[in-house]
PDB file of C-alpha atoms in Angstrom:
ATOM      1  CA  UNK A   1     -13.332 -12.484 -13.576  1.00  0.00           C
ATOM      2  CA  UNK A   2     -11.294 -14.429 -16.149  1.00  0.00           C
ATOM      3  CA  UNK A   3     -10.095 -18.037 -16.316  1.00  0.00           C
ATOM      4  CA  UNK A   4      -6.622 -17.088 -15.089  1.00  0.00           C
ATOM      5  CA  UNK A   5      -4.296 -14.284 -14.141  1.00  0.00           C
ATOM      6  CA  UNK A   6      -0.579 -13.976 -14.704  1.00  0.00           C
ATOM      7  CA  UNK A   7       2.030 -11.476 -13.621  1.00  0.00           C
ATOM      8  CA  UNK A   8       5.082 -10.918 -15.801  1.00  0.00           C
ATOM      9  CA  UNK A   9       8.233  -9.390 -14.341  1.00  0.00           C
ATOM     10  CA  UNK A  10      10.502  -7.863 -16.963  1.00  0.00           C
ATOM     11  CA  UNK A  11      14.274  -7.797 -16.611  1.00  0.00           C
ATOM     12  CA  UNK A  12      14.162  -4.097 -17.363  1.00  0.00           C
ATOM     13  CA  UNK A  13      12.776  -1.426 -15.098  1.00  0.00           C
ATOM     14  CA  UNK A  14       9.431   0.052 -16.153  1.00  0.00           C
ATOM     15  CA  UNK A  15       8.134   3.499 -15.328  1.00  0.00           C
ATOM     16  CA  UNK A  16       4.709   2.064 -14.483  1.00  0.00           C
ATOM     17  CA  UNK A  17       3.159  -1.414 -14.493  1.00  0.00           C
ATOM     18  CA  UNK A  18       0.665  -2.252 -17.201  1.00  0.00           C
ATOM     19  CA  UNK A  19      -2.366  -4.519 -17.110  1.00  0.00           C
ATOM     20  CA  UNK A  20      -4.313  -6.292 -19.792  1.00  0.00           C
ATOM     21  CA  UNK A  21      -7.029  -8.911 -19.604  1.00  0.00           C
ATOM     22  CA  UNK A  22      -5.658 -11.734 -17.445  1.00  0.00           C
ATOM     23  CA  UNK A  23      -2.153 -10.260 -17.240  1.00  0.00           C
ATOM     24  CA  UNK A  24      -0.121  -7.566 -15.516  1.00  0.00           C
ATOM     25  CA  UNK A  25       3.461  -6.616 -16.384  1.00  0.00           C
ATOM     26  CA  UNK A  26       5.789  -5.198 -13.765  1.00  0.00           C
ATOM     27  CA  UNK A  27       9.360  -4.021 -14.140  1.00  0.00           C
ATOM     28  CA  UNK A  28      12.189  -5.486 -12.106  1.00  0.00           C
ATOM     29  CA  UNK A  29      12.080  -2.233 -10.144  1.00  0.00           C
ATOM     30  CA  UNK A  30       8.559  -3.109  -8.915  1.00  0.00           C
ATOM     31  CA  UNK A  31       9.627  -6.260  -7.083  1.00  0.00           C
ATOM     32  CA  UNK A  32      11.231  -4.424  -4.212  1.00  0.00           C
ATOM     33  CA  UNK A  33       9.536  -4.626  -0.825  1.00  0.00           C
ATOM     34  CA  UNK A  34       7.536  -1.611   0.276  1.00  0.00           C
ATOM     35  CA  UNK A  35       4.112  -0.012   0.085  1.00  0.00           C
ATOM     36  CA  UNK A  36       4.702   1.834  -3.208  1.00  0.00           C
ATOM     37  CA  UNK A  37       5.198  -1.451  -5.059  1.00  0.00           C
ATOM     38  CA  UNK A  38       2.658  -3.424  -3.053  1.00  0.00           C
ATOM     39  CA  UNK A  39      -0.071  -0.899  -3.847  1.00  0.00           C
ATOM     40  CA  UNK A  40       0.725  -1.232  -7.564  1.00  0.00           C
ATOM     41  CA  UNK A  41       0.055  -4.978  -7.404  1.00  0.00           C
ATOM     42  CA  UNK A  42      -3.345  -4.334  -5.783  1.00  0.00           C
ATOM     43  CA  UNK A  43      -4.083  -1.598  -8.332  1.00  0.00           C
ATOM     44  CA  UNK A  44      -3.240  -3.672 -11.409  1.00  0.00           C
ATOM     45  CA  UNK A  45      -5.045  -6.738 -10.080  1.00  0.00           C
ATOM     46  CA  UNK A  46      -8.171  -4.630  -9.413  1.00  0.00           C
ATOM     47  CA  UNK A  47      -8.159  -3.621 -13.081  1.00  0.00           C
ATOM     48  CA  UNK A  48      -9.111  -7.186 -13.952  1.00  0.00           C
ATOM     49  CA  UNK A  49     -12.576  -6.232 -12.700  1.00  0.00           C
ATOM     50  CA  UNK A  50     -12.536  -2.449 -13.088  1.00  0.00           C
ATOM     51  CA  UNK A  51     -11.265  -1.817 -16.593  1.00  0.00           C
ATOM     52  CA  UNK A  52     -11.049  -5.249 -18.175  1.00  0.00           C
ATOM     53  CA  UNK A  53     -14.288  -6.983 -17.202  1.00  0.00           C
ATOM     54  CA  UNK A  54     -16.242  -3.776 -16.601  1.00  0.00           C
ATOM     55  CA  UNK A  55     -15.039  -1.371 -19.278  1.00  0.00           C
ATOM     56  CA  UNK A  56     -15.994   2.289 -19.494  1.00  0.00           C
ATOM     57  CA  UNK A  57     -18.410   2.851 -22.369  1.00  0.00           C
ATOM     58  CA  UNK A  58     -16.965   6.352 -22.858  1.00  0.00           C
ATOM     59  CA  UNK A  59     -13.527   7.752 -22.061  1.00  0.00           C
ATOM     60  CA  UNK A  60     -15.176  10.405 -19.888  1.00  0.00           C
ATOM     61  CA  UNK A  61     -16.002   7.593 -17.439  1.00  0.00           C
ATOM     62  CA  UNK A  62     -12.349   6.581 -16.973  1.00  0.00           C
ATOM     63  CA  UNK A  63     -12.746   7.158 -13.231  1.00  0.00           C
ATOM     64  CA  UNK A  64     -14.696   3.873 -13.168  1.00  0.00           C
ATOM     65  CA  UNK A  65     -11.389   2.169 -14.004  1.00  0.00           C
ATOM     66  CA  UNK A  66      -8.860   4.253 -12.121  1.00  0.00           C
ATOM     67  CA  UNK A  67     -10.908   5.345  -9.103  1.00  0.00           C
ATOM     68  CA  UNK A  68     -11.870   1.753  -8.331  1.00  0.00           C
ATOM     69  CA  UNK A  69      -8.302   0.506  -8.815  1.00  0.00           C
ATOM     70  CA  UNK A  70      -6.941   3.290  -6.614  1.00  0.00           C
ATOM     71  CA  UNK A  71      -9.549   2.615  -3.913  1.00  0.00           C
ATOM     72  CA  UNK A  72      -8.576  -1.059  -4.070  1.00  0.00           C
ATOM     73  CA  UNK A  73      -5.101   0.008  -2.948  1.00  0.00           C
ATOM     74  CA  UNK A  74      -6.682   1.638   0.124  1.00  0.00           C
ATOM     75  CA  UNK A  75      -8.798  -1.433   0.843  1.00  0.00           C
ATOM     76  CA  UNK A  76      -5.760  -3.709   0.501  1.00  0.00           C
ATOM     77  CA  UNK A  77      -3.792  -1.498   2.890  1.00  0.00           C
ATOM     78  CA  UNK A  78      -6.532  -1.732   5.494  1.00  0.00           C
ATOM     79  CA  UNK A  79      -6.962  -5.506   4.994  1.00  0.00           C
ATOM     80  CA  UNK A  80      -3.258  -6.233   5.248  1.00  0.00           C
ATOM     81  CA  UNK A  81      -2.716  -4.327   8.488  1.00  0.00           C
ATOM     82  CA  UNK A  82      -1.582  -1.031   6.978  1.00  0.00           C
ATOM     83  CA  UNK A  83      -3.223   2.357   7.286  1.00  0.00           C
ATOM     84  CA  UNK A  84      -7.006   2.362   6.993  1.00  0.00           C
ATOM     85  CA  UNK A  85      -8.848   3.318   3.825  1.00  0.00           C
ATOM     86  CA  UNK A  86     -10.054   6.392   5.725  1.00  0.00           C
ATOM     87  CA  UNK A  87      -6.483   7.450   6.524  1.00  0.00           C
ATOM     88  CA  UNK A  88      -5.524   7.058   2.858  1.00  0.00           C
ATOM     89  CA  UNK A  89      -8.624   9.041   1.839  1.00  0.00           C
ATOM     90  CA  UNK A  90      -7.710  11.886   4.187  1.00  0.00           C
ATOM     91  CA  UNK A  91      -4.124  11.914   2.894  1.00  0.00           C
ATOM     92  CA  UNK A  92      -5.316  11.967  -0.738  1.00  0.00           C
ATOM     93  CA  UNK A  93      -7.822  14.727   0.023  1.00  0.00           C
ATOM     94  CA  UNK A  94      -5.219  16.901   1.744  1.00  0.00           C
ATOM     95  CA  UNK A  95      -2.899  16.558  -1.255  1.00  0.00           C
ATOM     96  CA  UNK A  96      -5.636  17.138  -3.865  1.00  0.00           C
ATOM     97  CA  UNK A  97      -6.878  20.241  -2.063  1.00  0.00           C
ATOM     98  CA  UNK A  98      -3.504  21.896  -2.773  1.00  0.00           C
ATOM     99  CA  UNK A  99      -3.575  21.115  -6.515  1.00  0.00           C
ATOM    100  CA  UNK A 100      -5.348  23.022  -9.310  1.00  0.00           C
ATOM    101  CA  UNK A 101      -9.140  22.724  -9.128  1.00  0.00           C
ATOM    102  CA  UNK A 102      -9.690  22.332 -12.867  1.00  0.00           C
ATOM    103  CA  UNK A 103     -10.825  18.714 -13.174  1.00  0.00           C
ATOM    104  CA  UNK A 104     -14.337  17.318 -13.510  1.00  0.00           C
ATOM    105  CA  UNK A 105     -14.139  13.674 -12.481  1.00  0.00           C
ATOM    106  CA  UNK A 106     -17.046  12.388 -14.595  1.00  0.00           C
ATOM    107  CA  UNK A 107     -15.612  14.041 -17.726  1.00  0.00           C
ATOM    108  CA  UNK A 108     -11.978  15.081 -17.293  1.00  0.00           C
ATOM    109  CA  UNK A 109     -11.354  15.473 -21.034  1.00  0.00           C
ATOM    110  CA  UNK A 110      -8.525  13.908 -23.044  1.00  0.00           C
ATOM    111  CA  UNK A 111      -5.745  16.029 -21.527  1.00  0.00           C
ATOM    112  CA  UNK A 112      -6.591  15.094 -17.916  1.00  0.00           C
ATOM    113  CA  UNK A 113      -8.092  11.609 -18.196  1.00  0.00           C
ATOM    114  CA  UNK A 114      -4.990   9.902 -16.787  1.00  0.00           C
ATOM    115  CA  UNK A 115      -4.112  12.698 -14.383  1.00  0.00           C
ATOM    116  CA  UNK A 116      -3.441  11.321 -10.898  1.00  0.00           C
ATOM    117  CA  UNK A 117      -6.279  13.506  -9.618  1.00  0.00           C
ATOM    118  CA  UNK A 118      -8.744  11.275 -11.531  1.00  0.00           C
ATOM    119  CA  UNK A 119      -7.365   8.250  -9.681  1.00  0.00           C
ATOM    120  CA  UNK A 120      -7.391   9.848  -6.238  1.00  0.00           C
ATOM    121  CA  UNK A 121     -10.647  11.792  -6.587  1.00  0.00           C
ATOM    122  CA  UNK A 122     -12.292   8.655  -7.962  1.00  0.00           C
ATOM    123  CA  UNK A 123     -11.102   6.742  -4.895  1.00  0.00           C
ATOM    124  CA  UNK A 124     -12.391   9.536  -2.647  1.00  0.00           C
ATOM    125  CA  UNK A 125     -15.782   9.405  -4.369  1.00  0.00           C
ATOM    126  CA  UNK A 126     -15.999   5.690  -3.618  1.00  0.00           C
ATOM    127  CA  UNK A 127     -14.918   6.298  -0.026  1.00  0.00           C
ATOM    128  CA  UNK A 128     -17.705   8.866   0.363  1.00  0.00           C
ATOM    129  CA  UNK A 129     -20.166   6.341  -1.075  1.00  0.00           C
ATOM    130  CA  UNK A 130     -18.886   3.679   1.322  1.00  0.00           C
ATOM    131  CA  UNK A 131     -19.384   5.997   4.298  1.00  0.00           C
ATOM    132  CA  UNK A 132     -22.814   6.965   3.012  1.00  0.00           C
ATOM    133  CA  UNK A 133     -23.934   3.352   2.505  1.00  0.00           C
ATOM    134  CA  UNK A 134     -22.096   1.527   5.272  1.00  0.00           C
ATOM    135  CA  UNK A 135     -19.657  -1.328   4.734  1.00  0.00           C
ATOM    136  CA  UNK A 136     -22.184  -4.113   4.348  1.00  0.00           C
ATOM    137  CA  UNK A 137     -24.219  -2.323   1.667  1.00  0.00           C
ATOM    138  CA  UNK A 138     -21.110  -0.913  -0.064  1.00  0.00           C
ATOM    139  CA  UNK A 139     -19.371  -4.260  -0.479  1.00  0.00           C
ATOM    140  CA  UNK A 140     -22.620  -5.995  -1.463  1.00  0.00           C
ATOM    141  CA  UNK A 141     -23.082  -3.277  -4.073  1.00  0.00           C
ATOM    142  CA  UNK A 142     -19.552  -3.815  -5.425  1.00  0.00           C
ATOM    143  CA  UNK A 143     -19.995  -7.577  -5.695  1.00  0.00           C
ATOM    144  CA  UNK A 144     -23.324  -7.129  -7.477  1.00  0.00           C
ATOM    145  CA  UNK A 145     -21.868  -4.433  -9.768  1.00  0.00           C
ATOM    146  CA  UNK A 146     -19.015  -6.647 -10.948  1.00  0.00           C
ATOM    147  CA  UNK A 147     -21.285  -9.697 -11.306  1.00  0.00           C
ATOM    148  CA  UNK A 148     -24.187  -8.019 -13.085  1.00  0.00           C
ATOM    149  CA  UNK A 149     -21.994  -6.054 -15.506  1.00  0.00           C
ATOM    150  CA  UNK A 150     -19.274  -8.686 -16.039  1.00  0.00           C
ATOM    151  CA  UNK A 151     -17.608  -8.440 -19.448  1.00  0.00           C
ATOM    152  CA  UNK A 152     -19.698  -5.423 -20.409  1.00  0.00           C
ATOM    153  CA  UNK A 153     -19.635  -1.663 -20.779  1.00  0.00           C
ATOM    154  CA  UNK A 154     -20.415   0.684 -17.889  1.00  0.00           C
ATOM    155  CA  UNK A 155     -20.867   4.393 -17.357  1.00  0.00           C
ATOM    156  CA  UNK A 156     -21.285   6.785 -14.460  1.00  0.00           C
ATOM    157  CA  UNK A 157     -25.070   6.997 -14.698  1.00  0.00           C
ATOM    158  CA  UNK A 158     -25.408   3.200 -14.655  1.00  0.00           C
ATOM    159  CA  UNK A 159     -23.132   3.047 -11.614  1.00  0.00           C
ATOM    160  CA  UNK A 160     -25.153   5.668  -9.722  1.00  0.00           C
ATOM    161  CA  UNK A 161     -28.398   3.868 -10.538  1.00  0.00           C
ATOM    162  CA  UNK A 162     -26.886   0.570  -9.415  1.00  0.00           C
ATOM    163  CA  UNK A 163     -25.505   2.034  -6.167  1.00  0.00           C
ATOM    164  CA  UNK A 164     -28.854   3.643  -5.360  1.00  0.00           C
ATOM    165  CA  UNK A 165     -30.454   0.195  -5.027  1.00  0.00           C
ATOM    166  CA  UNK A 166     -28.219  -0.525  -2.005  1.00  0.00           C
ATOM    167  CA  UNK A 167     -28.919   2.514   0.159  1.00  0.00           C
ATOM    168  CA  UNK A 168     -31.695   4.872   1.174  1.00  0.00           C
ATOM    169  CA  UNK A 169     -29.329   7.840   0.771  1.00  0.00           C
ATOM    170  CA  UNK A 170     -29.705   9.877  -2.400  1.00  0.00           C
ATOM    171  CA  UNK A 171     -26.562   8.665  -4.144  1.00  0.00           C
ATOM    172  CA  UNK A 172     -26.602  10.873  -7.266  1.00  0.00           C
ATOM    173  CA  UNK A 173     -27.364  13.965  -5.196  1.00  0.00           C
ATOM    174  CA  UNK A 174     -24.677  13.206  -2.596  1.00  0.00           C
ATOM    175  CA  UNK A 175     -21.997  12.383  -5.175  1.00  0.00           C
ATOM    176  CA  UNK A 176     -22.865  15.159  -7.639  1.00  0.00           C
ATOM    177  CA  UNK A 177     -20.186  17.576  -6.406  1.00  0.00           C
ATOM    178  CA  UNK A 178     -17.570  14.822  -6.431  1.00  0.00           C
ATOM    179  CA  UNK A 179     -18.401  13.875 -10.000  1.00  0.00           C
ATOM    180  CA  UNK A 180     -19.521  17.052 -11.745  1.00  0.00           C
ATOM    181  CA  UNK A 181     -17.824  20.097 -10.205  1.00  0.00           C
ATOM    182  CA  UNK A 182     -14.247  21.262 -10.555  1.00  0.00           C
ATOM    183  CA  UNK A 183     -13.740  22.271  -6.942  1.00  0.00           C
ATOM    184  CA  UNK A 184     -12.856  19.426  -4.616  1.00  0.00           C
ATOM    185  CA  UNK A 185     -15.658  19.024  -2.056  1.00  0.00           C
ATOM    186  CA  UNK A 186     -14.826  18.685   1.636  1.00  0.00           C
ATOM    187  CA  UNK A 187     -14.374  15.131   2.823  1.00  0.00           C
ATOM    188  CA  UNK A 188     -17.155  14.246   5.288  1.00  0.00           C
ATOM    189  CA  UNK A 189     -16.055  13.377   8.810  1.00  0.00           C
TER     190      UNK A 189
END
């Protein structure tokens, strides 16, 4: 969504990569072959759209950054011949179901806003929406979301309203438990 994009590789190892508008920084330890590092590239690149071009209007909506970036990892895996997005979703769900059920995705609060459960549950919420809408409608919705909100502020309600225009399913109703309850809902088959 910007005029250019650069990746910087530091000589030093970094605990985690970091993105900014038009730039991602990776440590030397992130340029080793393997899925764990490859997914980080997809994640940080996705933030150019979800986080830098479309920026959460309120911190409570941080899932709109991290859930989208995490789901981008799943989509990249599927596109590049790795496990499907559905397989990743089922793995994430199985892991999250064993963790404390004390997080509300659409308002995790300051202490939990960068908890890995926000990332994974956000990705699961998008996966549920994709299954609800179908691939064609889901990806059309994403393209329209990033185009219509480019370089602006977004929030959960605006996203739900936007997504609703691409499906006959009741989006807000179907995603309510994913967004507004502490207990992790079952993942639809």
